[in-house]
Amino acid sequence: MQAMLTLDALKQEFEAGHIDTVLACQVDMQGRLMGKRFHAADFIGHAVQETHSCVYLLATDLEMHTVEGYESASWSRGYGDYIMKPDLATLRRVPWLEGTAMVLCDVLDHHTRKPVAHAPRALLQQQVARLAAMGMLPMMATELEYFLFEQSYREIQAAGFRGMRLLTPYNADYNINLTNREEAVNRAIRNGLYGAGIPVECTKGEASAGQGEINIRYDHALRTADHHAIVKDACKTIAWSRGCAITFMAKWDDAAAGSSAHIHQSLWSLDGQTALFQDEKAEYGMSTLMRQYLAGLLKYADDITCFLAPYINSYKRFQAGTFAPTKAVWSPDNRTAGYRLCGIDTKGVRVECRVGGADLNPHLALAAQLAAGMAGIEEKLELEAAFSGDAYHAEGGREIPKTLRAALQKLDASVMLRKAFGDKVVDHYVHAAAWEQTEYDRRVTDWEVQRGFDRA
Ligand code: ADP
């Protein structure tokens, strides 16, 4: 059975009674799928052309607040509509939902019909187009980690997010026997994604109790980001359907490891045949182009942190000795560095950015990585010497901003991102980060009360 569908194939599946529902989805600022469920007859007859969504979908926080202060969406501007234009290249079956197909949509301005610049998918498409104009194709992969719980989302919420029980009780890193116990969920995820046309490689146990990782084969940047958003949606839905829960929080418990979304990246010729990062005669098999790209990632590491770590919680992950990095330095096959050189001396020579958490928005994160890398190429930057040893405990080295407050100041001040994304887009995401910070600043946490109630 074909996983990806053409419109004709969808029509046939509808007429045969196999598909009756089409999800039309856009990707929101948090990387979630937002949209509508169409009866297949209506989708085929009408919505396939376009449908509409409220502009606030690109101006909310995690809790869907109507956040004040955005230029693009506000009470004073009346919260009108965007156009959701289905991208039929993404039309696919959704095996984990009965009789259902899905299509991702581009978000267009209602009046000009041009892409909305701060829409995550548009932002990534724009950076991919810039690279294409330079004759290059970005191939990327994201490796998502998550924690799996044996209670349902409803039970966990009803218990006030206390007493969560992990499905595996201790370190299950590469452990087959322990992860056998998670197969009811993980096998359904792998097979579901395969049936949706997502090239799933594997799942594996991870180092913290209850933690797992899912790998999807590398692909063109836009496809990889689309896959990432769909994978998260699938994982949560499949876990829910089995009475379990999955979280992609960057750090759900300070005693546990964090969950990351490592980003592998390499540049190729437009026909996908020549690995532009490879130079067989050079050190590590790295071409000059790759050295410049990597130098860009390092020079602009501060500028792009907000897109790798968008929430207050994201920054709790950056702890020494946890496999999450604390420094933006590069190093050959070294998991203590923020940027790890992989595929040394092969056609697959690439850089793995280890900074981002599983809570990042894939379209924004990939767009920011490409913008920084491209700046490195344009500026013909020299790559600093490789770091070697334990980056956590070594003296010196470029620290990753350790708070959202610090990262949002770097984003606001980024000349590189303002040039690559435009001022309005940067201002939009600075506002999102500033709102997140303000919301946190006025909250009293459990930790503060437990610590100070009696003792203060
Ligand atoms: P592991 O080290 O876990 O065995 P791999 O070395 O196969 O995994 O690759 C890790 C990730 O890097 C995978 O998600 C894979 O799809 C991706 N990857 C492999 N080659 C490239 C490449 N040339 N460019 C970008 N990503 C790649």
CSV table of N, CA and C in Angstrom, one decimal, residues 5 106 117-118 122 128 227 277-278 298 316 342 360 374 423 450 453:
chain,number,residue,atom,x,y,z
A,5,LEU,N,0.1,9.8,-0.7
A,5,LEU,CA,-1.1,9.7,-1.6
A,5,LEU,C,-1.0,10.9,-2.6
A,106,ASP,N,0.7,25.3,3.8
A,106,ASP,CA,1.5,26.5,4.0
A,106,ASP,C,0.5,27.6,4.4
A,117,ALA,N,5.6,35.4,6.7
A,117,ALA,CA,7.1,35.3,6.9
A,117,ALA,C,7.4,34.6,8.2
A,118,HIS,N,6.6,34.8,9.3
A,118,HIS,CA,7.0,34.2,10.6
A,118,HIS,C,6.4,32.8,10.7
A,122,ALA,N,7.3,28.4,6.4
A,122,ALA,CA,7.8,29.5,5.4
A,122,ALA,C,9.2,29.9,5.7
A,128,VAL,N,16.0,27.4,2.7
A,128,VAL,CA,16.3,26.3,1.7
A,128,VAL,C,16.5,27.0,0.4
A,227,HIS,N,8.6,15.7,9.0
A,227,HIS,CA,8.6,14.4,9.6
A,227,HIS,C,8.6,14.6,11.1
A,277,PHE,N,30.3,18.5,1.6
A,277,PHE,CA,31.1,18.6,2.9
A,277,PHE,C,32.3,17.7,2.8
A,278,GLN,N,32.4,16.9,1.8
A,278,GLN,CA,33.5,15.9,1.8
A,278,GLN,C,34.7,16.4,0.9
A,298,LEU,N,29.2,28.0,14.9
A,298,LEU,CA,29.9,28.4,16.1
A,298,LEU,C,29.8,29.9,16.4
A,316,LYS,N,17.1,24.0,31.5
A,316,LYS,CA,17.4,23.2,32.7
A,316,LYS,C,18.2,21.9,32.2
A,342,CYS,N,30.7,14.0,12.8
A,342,CYS,CA,30.3,12.6,12.6
A,342,CYS,C,30.7,12.2,11.2
A,360,LEU,N,12.1,21.7,20.9
A,360,LEU,CA,12.3,22.7,19.9
A,360,LEU,C,11.3,22.6,18.7
A,374,MET,N,25.1,29.3,6.6
A,374,MET,CA,25.2,30.0,5.3
A,374,MET,C,26.0,31.3,5.6
A,423,ASP,N,13.6,41.7,10.0
A,423,ASP,CA,13.4,42.3,11.3
A,423,ASP,C,12.0,41.9,12.0
A,450,GLN,N,8.7,24.8,49.0
A,450,GLN,CA,9.3,23.7,49.8
A,450,GLN,C,10.6,24.2,50.5
A,453,PHE,N,9.3,27.9,52.9
A,453,PHE,CA,8.1,28.1,53.7
A,453,PHE,C,8.4,28.1,55.2
